[in-house]
CSV table of C-alpha atoms in Angstrom, one decimal:
chain,number,residue,atom,x,y,z
R,1,GLY,CA,7.5,47.3,-26.1
R,2,ASN,CA,7.6,46.4,-29.8
R,3,ASN,CA,4.1,47.7,-30.6
R,4,PRO,CA,4.9,50.2,-33.6
R,5,ALA,CA,2.0,52.5,-32.3
R,6,MET,CA,3.4,52.7,-28.8
R,7,GLY,CA,6.8,53.2,-30.1
R,8,ARG,CA,5.7,56.3,-32.4
R,9,ALA,CA,3.7,57.5,-29.5
R,10,ARG,CA,6.6,57.6,-27.3
R,11,ARG,CA,8.8,59.3,-29.7
R,12,ARG,CA,6.2,62.1,-30.7
R,13,LYS,CA,6.1,62.9,-26.9
R,14,GLN,CA,9.8,63.1,-26.9
R,15,GLY,CA,9.3,65.8,-29.7
R,16,TYR,CA,10.8,63.3,-32.3
R,17,VAL,CA,9.7,64.3,-35.8
R,18,MET,CA,8.2,61.1,-37.2
R,19,GLY,CA,8.0,60.1,-40.7
R,20,GLN,CA,4.9,58.7,-42.6
R,21,ARG,CA,3.5,55.7,-44.0
R,22,ILE,CA,3.1,55.4,-47.9
R,23,ASP,CA,1.9,52.7,-50.1
R,24,ILE,CA,3.9,51.7,-53.3
R,25,ASP,CA,2.4,50.2,-56.2
R,26,ALA,CA,4.1,47.0,-57.0
R,27,ALA,CA,5.6,46.8,-60.5
R,28,ASP,CA,3.4,43.4,-61.2
R,29,SER,CA,0.1,45.2,-60.6
R,30,SER,CA,-0.9,42.8,-58.0
R,31,GLY,CA,-1.5,45.7,-55.5
R,32,ALA,CA,0.3,48.2,-53.5
R,33,PHE,CA,2.7,47.6,-50.5
R,34,GLY,CA,3.1,49.7,-47.3
R,35,ALA,CA,6.5,51.4,-46.5
R,36,TYR,CA,7.8,53.7,-43.9
R,37,LEU,CA,9.1,57.2,-45.4
R,38,SER,CA,11.7,58.8,-42.8
R,39,PRO,CA,11.4,62.5,-42.4
R,40,LEU,CA,12.5,64.1,-45.8
R,41,PRO,CA,16.0,66.1,-46.0
R,42,ALA,CA,16.0,69.7,-46.5
R,43,GLN,CA,18.5,69.6,-49.5
R,44,PRO,CA,18.0,66.8,-52.1
R,45,GLY,CA,20.1,63.6,-51.0
R,46,PRO,CA,20.7,60.1,-52.1
R,47,GLY,CA,17.9,57.4,-51.4
R,48,ILE,CA,18.1,54.7,-49.3
R,49,VAL,CA,16.0,51.7,-49.4
R,50,MET,CA,16.2,50.1,-45.9
R,51,LEU,CA,15.3,46.6,-45.6
R,52,HIS,CA,14.0,44.8,-42.5
R,53,GLU,CA,14.6,41.7,-40.4
R,54,ILE,CA,12.4,38.8,-40.1
R,55,LEU,CA,10.5,40.9,-37.6
R,56,GLY,CA,8.8,43.5,-40.2
R,57,ILE,CA,9.0,47.3,-39.9
R,58,THR,CA,9.3,47.2,-36.3
R,59,PRO,CA,10.1,50.5,-34.0
R,60,TRP,CA,13.8,49.8,-34.3
R,61,ILE,CA,13.8,49.9,-38.2
R,62,GLU,CA,11.7,53.3,-38.3
R,63,GLU,CA,14.3,54.5,-35.6
R,64,VAL,CA,17.6,53.1,-37.6
R,65,ALA,CA,15.9,54.6,-40.8
R,66,ASP,CA,15.4,58.1,-39.4
R,67,GLN,CA,19.0,58.1,-37.8
R,68,PHE,CA,20.3,57.4,-41.5
R,69,ALA,CA,17.7,60.3,-43.0
R,70,SER,CA,19.2,62.7,-40.3
R,71,ARG,CA,22.4,62.8,-42.3
R,72,GLY,CA,20.6,64.0,-45.5
R,73,TYR,CA,19.3,61.0,-47.1
R,74,CYS,CA,16.0,60.0,-48.3
R,75,VAL,CA,15.0,56.8,-46.6
R,76,VAL,CA,12.0,54.5,-47.4
R,77,SER,CA,11.7,51.3,-45.5
R,78,PRO,CA,9.2,48.9,-47.6
R,79,ASP,CA,7.1,45.9,-46.0
R,80,VAL,CA,8.9,42.9,-47.7
R,81,PHE,CA,6.3,40.3,-46.3
R,82,TRP,CA,3.3,42.0,-48.0
R,83,ARG,CA,2.7,39.3,-50.2
R,84,LEU,CA,2.6,36.9,-47.2
R,85,GLU,CA,1.0,39.1,-44.5
R,86,PRO,CA,0.8,43.0,-45.0
R,87,GLY,CA,1.9,44.9,-42.0
R,88,PHE,CA,3.4,42.0,-40.2
R,89,VAL,CA,5.4,43.1,-37.4
R,90,ALA,CA,6.6,40.6,-34.6
R,91,ASP,CA,7.9,41.3,-30.9
R,92,TYR,CA,10.9,38.9,-31.1
R,93,ARG,CA,10.2,38.1,-27.3
R,94,ILE,CA,7.3,36.2,-28.0
R,95,PRO,CA,8.4,32.8,-29.6
R,96,GLU,CA,5.3,32.3,-31.9
R,97,GLU,CA,5.7,35.8,-33.4
R,98,ARG,CA,9.6,35.0,-34.0
R,99,GLU,CA,8.7,31.8,-35.4
R,100,LYS,CA,6.4,33.3,-37.9
R,101,GLY,CA,8.7,35.6,-39.1
R,102,LEU,CA,11.4,33.0,-39.6
R,103,ARG,CA,8.8,31.0,-41.4
R,104,PHE,CA,7.9,34.0,-43.8
R,105,ARG,CA,11.6,34.4,-44.4
R,106,GLY,CA,11.6,30.7,-45.9
R,107,GLU,CA,8.3,31.6,-47.7
R,108,ILE,CA,9.2,35.0,-49.3
R,109,LYS,CA,9.8,34.6,-53.3
R,110,HIS,CA,13.2,36.3,-53.5
R,111,ASP,CA,12.7,37.4,-57.1
R,112,LYS,CA,9.3,39.1,-56.0
R,113,ALA,CA,10.9,40.8,-53.3
R,114,VAL,CA,13.8,42.2,-55.2
R,115,GLU,CA,11.0,43.4,-58.0
R,116,ASP,CA,9.3,45.2,-54.8
R,117,ILE,CA,12.8,46.8,-53.8
R,118,SER,CA,13.0,48.0,-57.5
R,119,ALA,CA,9.6,49.6,-57.0
R,120,ALA,CA,10.8,51.3,-54.0
R,121,ILE,CA,13.6,52.5,-55.7
R,122,ASP,CA,11.4,54.4,-58.5
R,123,ASN,CA,9.4,55.7,-55.6
R,124,LEU,CA,12.5,57.6,-54.3
R,125,LYS,CA,13.7,58.5,-57.6
R,126,ALA,CA,10.7,60.3,-58.4
R,127,ARG,CA,10.9,62.3,-55.2
R,128,PRO,CA,12.3,66.0,-55.4
R,129,GLU,CA,14.0,65.2,-52.4
R,130,CYS,CA,16.2,62.4,-53.8
R,131,ASN,CA,19.1,63.4,-55.7
R,132,GLY,CA,19.0,60.2,-58.1
R,133,LYS,CA,21.7,58.2,-56.3
R,134,ILE,CA,20.5,55.0,-54.8
R,135,ALA,CA,21.8,52.8,-51.9
R,136,VAL,CA,20.2,49.7,-50.5
R,137,VAL,CA,20.8,48.9,-46.8
R,138,GLY,CA,19.5,45.8,-44.9
R,139,TYR,CA,19.7,43.6,-41.8
R,140,CYS,CA,19.4,39.9,-41.4
R,141,MET,CA,16.7,38.6,-44.2
R,142,GLY,CA,16.9,42.1,-45.6
R,143,GLY,CA,20.8,41.8,-45.8
R,144,THR,CA,20.4,38.8,-48.2
R,145,LEU,CA,17.7,41.0,-50.2
R,146,THR,CA,20.3,43.9,-50.0
R,147,TYR,CA,22.8,41.4,-51.7
R,148,LEU,CA,20.5,40.3,-54.3
R,149,SER,CA,19.4,44.2,-55.1
R,150,ALA,CA,23.3,45.0,-55.6
R,151,ALA,CA,23.5,42.1,-58.0
R,152,ARG,CA,20.4,42.8,-60.0
R,153,LEU,CA,19.5,46.3,-59.7
R,154,ASN,CA,22.6,48.1,-60.0
R,155,PRO,CA,22.3,50.6,-57.1
R,156,ASP,CA,25.2,53.0,-56.4
R,157,ALA,CA,26.1,51.4,-53.1
R,158,ALA,CA,25.0,48.6,-50.9
R,159,VAL,CA,25.5,47.7,-47.3
R,160,VAL,CA,24.7,44.4,-46.0
R,161,TYR,CA,24.6,43.6,-41.9
R,162,TYR,CA,24.7,40.2,-41.3
R,163,GLY,CA,22.5,38.7,-44.3
R,164,THR,CA,21.5,35.3,-43.3
R,165,GLU,CA,20.9,33.4,-46.5
R,166,VAL,CA,23.7,35.2,-48.7
R,167,HIS,CA,25.4,31.6,-49.2
R,168,ASN,CA,22.5,30.7,-51.1
R,169,PHE,CA,23.0,32.9,-53.8
R,170,LEU,CA,26.9,33.2,-54.1
R,171,ASP,CA,26.7,32.7,-57.8
R,172,GLU,CA,25.3,36.1,-58.2
R,173,GLY,CA,28.2,37.8,-56.4
R,174,PRO,CA,30.2,38.5,-59.8
R,175,ASN,CA,27.1,40.4,-61.0
R,176,ILE,CA,27.8,43.1,-58.3
R,177,SER,CA,29.3,46.1,-59.6
R,178,CYS,CA,28.4,48.9,-56.9
R,179,PRO,CA,30.7,49.3,-53.8
R,180,THR,CA,29.2,46.9,-51.4
R,181,ILE,CA,30.1,46.6,-47.6
R,182,PHE,CA,29.3,43.2,-45.6
R,183,HIS,CA,29.0,43.5,-42.0
R,184,ALA,CA,29.4,40.2,-40.1
R,185,GLY,CA,29.5,39.0,-36.4
R,186,ASP,CA,32.1,36.5,-35.6
R,187,HIS,CA,29.8,34.5,-33.6
R,188,ASP,CA,26.3,35.0,-35.4
R,189,HIS,CA,24.4,32.0,-34.1
R,190,HIS,CA,22.6,32.2,-37.6
R,191,VAL,CA,25.7,32.3,-39.8
R,192,PRO,CA,28.0,29.9,-38.1
R,193,LEU,CA,32.1,30.8,-38.8
R,194,GLU,CA,32.5,27.8,-41.4
R,195,LEU,CA,29.5,29.6,-43.1
R,196,LEU,CA,30.9,33.0,-42.9
R,197,ASP,CA,34.2,31.7,-44.2
R,198,THR,CA,32.6,30.1,-47.3
R,199,ILE,CA,30.9,33.4,-48.3
R,200,ARG,CA,34.0,35.3,-47.8
R,201,ASP,CA,36.0,33.1,-49.8
R,202,ALA,CA,33.2,33.3,-52.7
R,203,LEU,CA,32.9,37.3,-52.5
R,204,GLU,CA,36.0,38.7,-50.9
R,205,GLY,CA,38.0,38.9,-54.0
R,206,LEU,CA,35.3,40.4,-56.2
R,207,PRO,CA,35.8,44.2,-57.1
R,208,GLY,CA,34.1,46.5,-54.8
R,209,ILE,CA,33.2,44.0,-52.0
R,210,THR,CA,34.5,44.5,-48.4
R,211,PHE,CA,33.9,42.5,-45.5
R,212,HIS,CA,34.2,43.7,-42.0
R,213,VAL,CA,34.1,40.9,-39.3
R,214,TYR,CA,33.3,42.0,-35.5
R,215,ASP,CA,33.5,40.5,-32.2
R,216,ALA,CA,29.6,40.2,-32.1
R,217,ASP,CA,26.4,37.9,-32.4
R,218,HIS,CA,23.8,38.3,-34.9
R,219,ALA,CA,21.5,41.3,-34.8
R,220,PHE,CA,24.3,43.2,-33.2
R,221,ALA,CA,23.2,46.6,-34.5
R,222,ASN,CA,19.7,46.2,-33.0
R,223,THR,CA,19.7,48.6,-30.3
R,224,HIS,CA,16.1,47.2,-29.1
R,225,ARG,CA,17.7,43.7,-28.6
R,226,GLN,CA,19.6,43.9,-25.7
R,227,GLU,CA,20.8,40.4,-25.5
R,228,LEU,CA,22.4,40.7,-29.1
R,229,PHE,CA,23.2,44.4,-29.3
R,230,SER,CA,26.8,45.5,-29.4
R,231,ALA,CA,27.4,49.1,-29.2
R,232,GLY,CA,31.1,49.2,-30.0
R,233,PRO,CA,30.5,47.1,-33.4
R,234,THR,CA,27.5,48.9,-34.2
R,235,GLU,CA,29.2,52.4,-33.9
R,236,GLN,CA,32.1,51.1,-36.0
R,237,ALA,CA,29.8,49.6,-38.5
R,238,HIS,CA,27.6,52.5,-39.0
R,239,ALA,CA,31.0,54.9,-39.3
R,240,ARG,CA,31.9,52.3,-42.3
R,241,SER,CA,28.7,52.4,-43.8
R,242,PHE,CA,28.5,56.2,-43.8
R,243,ASP,CA,32.0,56.4,-45.2
R,244,LEU,CA,30.4,54.8,-48.3
R,245,LEU,CA,27.2,56.2,-48.3
R,246,ASP,CA,28.4,60.0,-47.8
R,247,THR,CA,30.1,59.6,-51.1
R,248,LEU,CA,26.6,60.1,-52.6
R,249,LEU,CA,25.6,63.0,-51.0
C-alpha cells in the first residue's frame, strides 16, 4: 500500500539500496524539516531537489527520486508540508487523507516553501557528492513550487510535471532564466485545457521555457496510481527531462 515503512521494507527485501531520512535546518531558524536523501552517486553529480505532490513523501516519490539518482544525480526530496504537519503522507485511496492533502496545498505559504527549497539546495551544494549544479523537479503541487523556484532561486534547470497552480503566478514567468520544461496532460482533471492554454500563452514565448503536452490525465507519471498512470507519456516525459538534466552531469 501507501505506507512508507512497508514500501521501504518491501524494497529492502528486493535487494534495493535505500536512501535515508535527513533533517535540514530551515533558513528562518524556526526548526528543521525532514527530507528523503536518495543513495548518493559514486562520482560527484548535479543536485536535484525533488518536490512531492499533495500526498507528501510517499513510497512513489522515494522510488522516482531513486530512479533519478541512479543516473548519477544527488537527489533530495524535502517535506514541503512540515510547517503544517511534519511527516504528513497521504494514501490517495482514502478520501479524508486526499482531502487533507488538498487542504494543505491551499494552506502552504509559497514564500516559505521556496525558502525551504533554497535550504535544501544549500544542503545539496554542501555535499561532496554534488558537483555544484542544481535542478529542481516537481510533480503536481511540487510542480508549482518548481516553477516558483525557477523564477526566484536561479537553479541551473527546472522540470515541472503538471503543476496545478502555475496560473496564479504567471507574472513571475519572465524571471525564469534557466532552461525549464513543462510536462502537461491534455485532459488533466486539475488543469482544464482552457487553463493550460492560458498558461502556455503566457509562458511559451519566454526564453528557455519549453512545453510538452501529452495524451494523459493528471499525475500521469505516478506509477502507483494505476487509474491515472500512463506509461508512454511518462517514458517520453522522463526522456525529455533527462535530455535537459544530463547536460548538468
